[in-house]
Coordinates of N, CA and C and ligand atoms in Angstrom, one line a residue:
M147 N 5.1 -25.8 -7.5 CA 4.1 -24.5 -6.9 C 4.5 -23.5 -6.5
V148 N 3.9 -22.7 -6.6 CA 4.3 -21.0 -6.3 C 3.8 -21.0 -4.3
N149 N 5.0 -20.2 -3.8 CA 4.6 -20.3 -2.8 C 4.6 -18.7 -2.0
F150 N 4.2 -18.5 -1.2 CA 4.3 -17.1 -1.0 C 3.4 -16.8 0.7
E151 N 3.7 -16.1 1.4 CA 3.8 -16.1 3.0 C 2.7 -14.8 3.3
T152 N 2.4 -14.1 2.8 CA 1.4 -12.8 2.6 C 0.7 -12.9 2.0
M153 N -0.7 -12.3 1.9 CA -1.7 -12.0 1.0 C -1.0 -10.8 0.0
N154 N -0.3 -10.1 0.5 CA 0.4 -9.2 -0.5 C 1.2 -10.0 -1.1
E155 N 1.8 -10.6 -1.1 CA 2.7 -11.9 -2.3 C 1.9 -12.2 -2.9
Y156 N 0.5 -12.9 -2.3 CA -0.5 -13.5 -3.3 C -0.8 -12.6 -4.2
Q157 N -1.1 -11.1 -4.1 CA -1.6 -10.3 -5.2 C -0.8 -10.1 -5.7
D158 N 0.9 -10.3 -5.2 CA 2.1 -9.6 -6.3 C 2.2 -11.4 -7.5
F159 N 1.4 -12.4 -7.0 CA 1.5 -13.6 -7.9 C 0.3 -13.6 -9.1
C160 N -0.7 -13.0 -8.2 CA -2.0 -12.5 -9.2 C -2.0 -11.8 -10.3
L161 N -0.8 -11.2 -9.9 CA -0.2 -10.0 -11.5 C 0.1 -10.2 -12.3
R162 N 0.8 -11.5 -12.2 CA 1.9 -12.3 -13.2 C 0.1 -12.8 -14.1
T163 N -0.5 -13.0 -13.7 CA -1.9 -13.5 -14.9 C -2.7 -12.6 -15.3
A164 N -2.5 -11.1 -14.9 CA -3.6 -10.3 -14.7 C -3.4 -10.0 -16.5
T165 N -4.6 -8.8 -17.2 CA -4.1 -8.2 -18.3 C -3.4 -7.4 -18.2
V166 N -3.2 -7.0 -19.9 CA -2.4 -5.8 -19.6 C -3.3 -4.3 -19.3
P167 N -2.5 -3.5 -19.1 CA -3.0 -2.0 -18.4 C -4.1 -1.8 -19.7
M168 N -5.1 -1.1 -18.8 CA -6.7 -0.2 -19.5 C -6.3 0.8 -18.5
D169 N -7.5 1.7 -19.7 CA -7.5 2.6 -18.9 C -8.4 2.8 -18.1
E170 N -9.2 4.0 -17.6 CA -9.4 4.2 -15.6 C -10.6 3.2 -15.9
K171 N -11.3 3.5 -17.1 CA -13.0 3.4 -16.9 C -13.0 2.0 -17.2
T172 N -12.0 1.3 -18.7 CA -12.3 0.2 -18.6 C -11.6 -0.7 -17.5
M173 N -10.4 -0.2 -17.0 CA -10.6 -0.8 -15.8 C -11.3 -1.4 -14.4
H174 N -12.1 0.0 -14.7 CA -13.3 -0.5 -13.3 C -14.6 -1.7 -13.6
L175 N -14.6 -1.2 -15.1 CA -15.8 -1.9 -15.5 C -15.0 -3.5 -15.7
T176 N -14.1 -3.7 -16.1 CA -13.5 -5.4 -16.3 C -13.7 -5.9 -15.1
W177 N -13.1 -5.5 -14.1 CA -12.6 -5.7 -12.8 C -14.4 -6.2 -12.1
S178 N -14.9 -5.2 -11.9 CA -16.4 -5.5 -11.1 C -16.8 -6.3 -11.8
L179 N -17.2 -6.4 -13.6 CA -17.8 -7.0 -13.8 C -17.3 -8.4 -13.6
A180 N -16.2 -8.7 -13.6 CA -15.6 -9.8 -13.4 C -15.9 -11.1 -12.6
L181 N -15.8 -9.7 -11.4 CA -15.8 -9.8 -9.9 C -17.4 -10.4 -9.9
A182 N -18.0 -10.0 -10.3 CA -19.5 -10.0 -10.3 C -20.0 -11.5 -10.8
G183 N -19.1 -11.6 -12.1 CA -19.3 -13.1 -12.5 C -19.0 -13.8 -12.2
E184 N -18.3 -13.8 -11.2 CA -17.6 -15.2 -10.7 C -18.5 -15.1 -9.0
V185 N -19.2 -14.3 -8.4 CA -19.7 -14.2 -7.6 C -20.9 -15.0 -8.0
G186 N -21.4 -14.6 -9.4 CA -22.1 -15.5 -9.9 C -21.8 -17.1 -10.1
E187 N -21.1 -17.0 -10.6 CA -20.9 -18.7 -10.9 C -21.0 -19.3 -8.9
L188 N -20.4 -18.6 -8.3 CA -20.5 -19.5 -7.2 C -22.5 -19.2 -6.4
A189 N -23.1 -18.3 -6.6 CA -23.9 -18.3 -6.5 C -25.1 -19.5 -7.6
N190 N -24.7 -19.6 -8.4 CA -25.6 -20.7 -9.1 C -24.9 -22.0 -8.6
R191 N -23.8 -22.3 -8.4 CA -23.4 -23.3 -8.1 C -24.2 -23.9 -6.8
T192 N -24.4 -22.9 -5.7 CA -25.0 -23.3 -4.4 C -26.7 -23.4 -4.9
K193 N -27.2 -22.6 -5.9 CA -28.3 -22.7 -6.0 C -28.5 -24.1 -6.7
K194 N -27.6 -24.8 -7.5 CA -27.5 -26.4 -8.0 C -27.9 -27.4 -6.8
V195 N -26.9 -27.0 -5.8 CA -27.0 -28.0 -4.8 C -27.9 -28.0 -4.3
F196 N -28.4 -26.9 -3.6 CA -29.7 -26.9 -2.3 C -31.1 -26.6 -3.6
L197 N -30.9 -26.2 -4.6 CA -32.4 -26.3 -5.4 C -32.5 -27.2 -6.3
H198 N -31.5 -27.7 -7.0 CA -31.5 -28.5 -7.8 C -31.5 -30.3 -7.2
G199 N -30.7 -30.3 -6.3 CA -30.0 -31.3 -5.6 C -28.8 -31.9 -6.2
H200 N -28.1 -31.3 -7.0 CA -26.8 -31.4 -7.3 C -25.6 -32.0 -6.1
P201 N -25.2 -32.5 -5.9 CA -24.1 -32.9 -4.5 C -23.2 -31.5 -4.5
Y202 N -23.1 -31.5 -2.8 CA -21.9 -30.5 -2.7 C -20.6 -30.9 -2.8
D203 N -19.5 -30.2 -3.6 CA -18.6 -30.1 -4.2 C -17.6 -29.1 -3.7
Q204 N -16.6 -29.3 -2.3 CA -15.9 -28.4 -1.6 C -15.0 -27.8 -2.6
E205 N -14.5 -28.8 -3.4 CA -13.3 -28.7 -4.2 C -13.9 -27.3 -5.0
K206 N -15.1 -27.3 -5.9 CA -15.5 -26.3 -6.9 C -16.1 -24.9 -6.1
V207 N -16.4 -25.4 -4.8 CA -16.8 -23.8 -4.3 C -15.2 -23.4 -3.2
I208 N -14.3 -23.8 -3.4 CA -12.8 -24.0 -3.3 C -12.7 -23.1 -4.2
E209 N -12.4 -23.6 -5.6 CA -12.5 -22.9 -7.0 C -12.6 -21.5 -7.2
E210 N -14.0 -21.3 -6.8 CA -14.9 -20.4 -6.8 C -14.4 -18.9 -6.2
L211 N -14.2 -19.4 -4.9 CA -13.7 -18.4 -3.9 C -12.4 -17.9 -4.2
G212 N -11.4 -18.8 -4.7 CA -10.3 -18.5 -5.5 C -10.2 -17.5 -6.6
D213 N -11.4 -17.8 -7.4 CA -11.5 -17.2 -8.6 C -12.1 -15.8 -7.8
I214 N -13.1 -15.5 -7.0 CA -13.2 -14.0 -6.4 C -12.4 -13.6 -6.1
L215 N -11.3 -14.4 -5.2 CA -10.0 -14.0 -4.6 C -9.3 -13.1 -5.3
W216 N -8.7 -13.9 -6.7 CA -8.1 -13.1 -7.8 C -8.4 -12.0 -8.2
Y217 N -9.6 -12.0 -8.5 CA -10.2 -10.5 -9.0 C -9.9 -9.5 -7.5
I218 N -10.6 -9.9 -7.1 CA -10.1 -8.5 -5.9 C -8.9 -8.1 -5.5
A219 N -7.7 -9.4 -5.7 CA -6.3 -8.8 -5.7 C -6.0 -8.2 -6.9
V220 N -6.7 -8.1 -8.4 CA -5.8 -7.6 -9.4 C -6.4 -6.0 -9.5
Y221 N -7.9 -6.2 -9.1 CA -8.9 -5.1 -8.9 C -7.8 -4.2 -8.0
S222 N -7.7 -4.6 -6.7 CA -7.4 -3.7 -5.9 C -5.7 -2.8 -5.9
H223 N -4.7 -3.9 -6.9 CA -3.6 -2.9 -7.3 C -4.2 -2.3 -8.2
D224 N -4.6 -2.2 -9.2 CA -5.2 -1.3 -10.2 C -5.9 -0.1 -9.2
I225 N -6.6 -0.1 -8.1 CA -6.6 1.1 -8.0 C -5.5 1.8 -6.8
G226 N -4.4 1.0 -6.9 CA -3.6 1.3 -6.1 C -3.6 0.8 -4.7
V227 N -4.3 -0.6 -4.1 CA -4.2 -0.8 -2.9 C -3.4 -2.1 -2.8
D228 N -2.8 -2.4 -1.7 CA -2.7 -3.9 -2.0 C -3.7 -4.7 -0.6
L229 N -4.0 -5.9 -0.8 CA -4.6 -6.9 0.0 C -4.6 -6.5 1.4
Q230 N -3.8 -6.3 2.0 CA -3.6 -6.2 3.4 C -4.5 -4.6 3.6
E231 N -4.2 -3.9 2.9 CA -4.9 -2.4 3.6 C -6.6 -2.7 3.3
I232 N -6.7 -3.7 2.0 CA -8.1 -3.9 2.0 C -8.9 -4.8 3.3
A233 N -7.8 -5.8 3.5 CA -8.1 -6.7 4.8 C -8.0 -5.7 6.1
Q234 N -7.5 -4.8 6.3 CA -7.3 -4.2 7.5 C -8.8 -3.1 7.7
K235 N -8.8 -2.0 6.2 CA -9.9 -1.4 6.3 C -11.4 -2.0 6.7
N236 N -11.7 -3.3 6.3 CA -12.3 -4.1 6.4 C -13.0 -4.4 7.7
I237 N -12.2 -4.7 8.7 CA -12.1 -5.0 9.7 C -12.2 -4.0 10.7
T238 N -11.5 -3.3 10.6 CA -11.3 -1.8 11.0 C -12.9 -1.4 11.2
K239 N -13.4 -1.2 10.0 CA -15.1 -1.2 9.9 C -16.1 -2.3 10.8
L240 N -15.5 -3.4 10.8 CA -16.5 -4.0 11.0 C -16.3 -3.7 12.8
E241 N -15.1 -3.4 13.0 CA -14.8 -3.5 14.7 C -15.7 -2.6 15.3
K242 N -16.1 -1.3 14.3 CA -16.6 -0.4 15.1 C -18.2 -0.9 14.7
R243 N -18.8 -1.9 14.0 CA -19.9 -1.5 13.8 C -20.3 -2.9 14.8
Y244 N -19.3 -4.0 15.2 CA -19.7 -4.9 15.9 C -18.5 -4.6 16.8
P245 N -18.8 -3.8 17.7 CA -17.5 -4.1 18.8 C -17.2 -5.0 20.0
D246 N -19.1 -6.0 19.9 CA -18.9 -7.0 20.7 C -18.9 -8.0 20.0
G247 N -18.7 -8.3 18.6 CA -19.2 -9.4 17.9 C -20.5 -8.8 17.1
F248 N -20.6 -10.1 16.3 CA -21.7 -9.8 15.9 C -22.9 -10.1 15.7
S249 N -24.0 -9.6 16.4 CA -25.8 -10.1 17.2 C -26.6 -9.4 15.8
S250 N -27.6 -10.3 15.9 CA -28.8 -10.0 15.4 C -29.5 -8.4 15.7
E251 N -29.1 -7.7 17.7 CA -29.8 -6.9 17.5 C -28.5 -5.6 17.1
A252 N -27.1 -5.7 17.4 CA -26.5 -5.2 16.8 C -26.7 -4.9 15.1
S253 N -26.9 -5.8 14.4 CA -27.2 -5.9 13.0 C -28.3 -4.8 12.8
Q254 N -29.5 -5.1 13.0 CA -30.6 -4.0 13.3 C -30.4 -2.7 13.4
N255 N -30.0 -2.6 14.4 CA -29.4 -1.0 15.2 C -28.2 -0.4 14.6
R256 N -27.4 -0.7 13.9 CA -26.0 0.1 13.8 C -26.5 1.2 12.7
I257 N -25.3 1.7 13.0 CA -25.9 3.2 12.2 C -25.1 3.3 11.1
A258 N -23.6 2.4 10.9 CA -22.7 2.7 10.1 C -22.5 1.5 9.5
Ligands
MG321 MG1 -14.8 -19.2 -11.8

């Protein structure tokens, strides 16, 4: 079993199972469409549980979230950004957007 301490180490492990280098256009298309596909798999699973009466399976949700995370890791790498930076920039954006934490009022009145 592979062990890692940080998200950047996780990202490095993901690269061991990523595909060969691609030209820029192919890379963006491959990773963004694959990421959308995995989000679609998660959405389809959610649809089946809440609209079709299938049993909820936590392990399947974890698996799909892991697939999504893998694509984020390799896509980030291929645009030259590590996962720590992706996470930090997202949190910085959310801190500006919701300095006191999320609220419906802040969401409706946000500028950025
Ligand atoms: Mg999947």
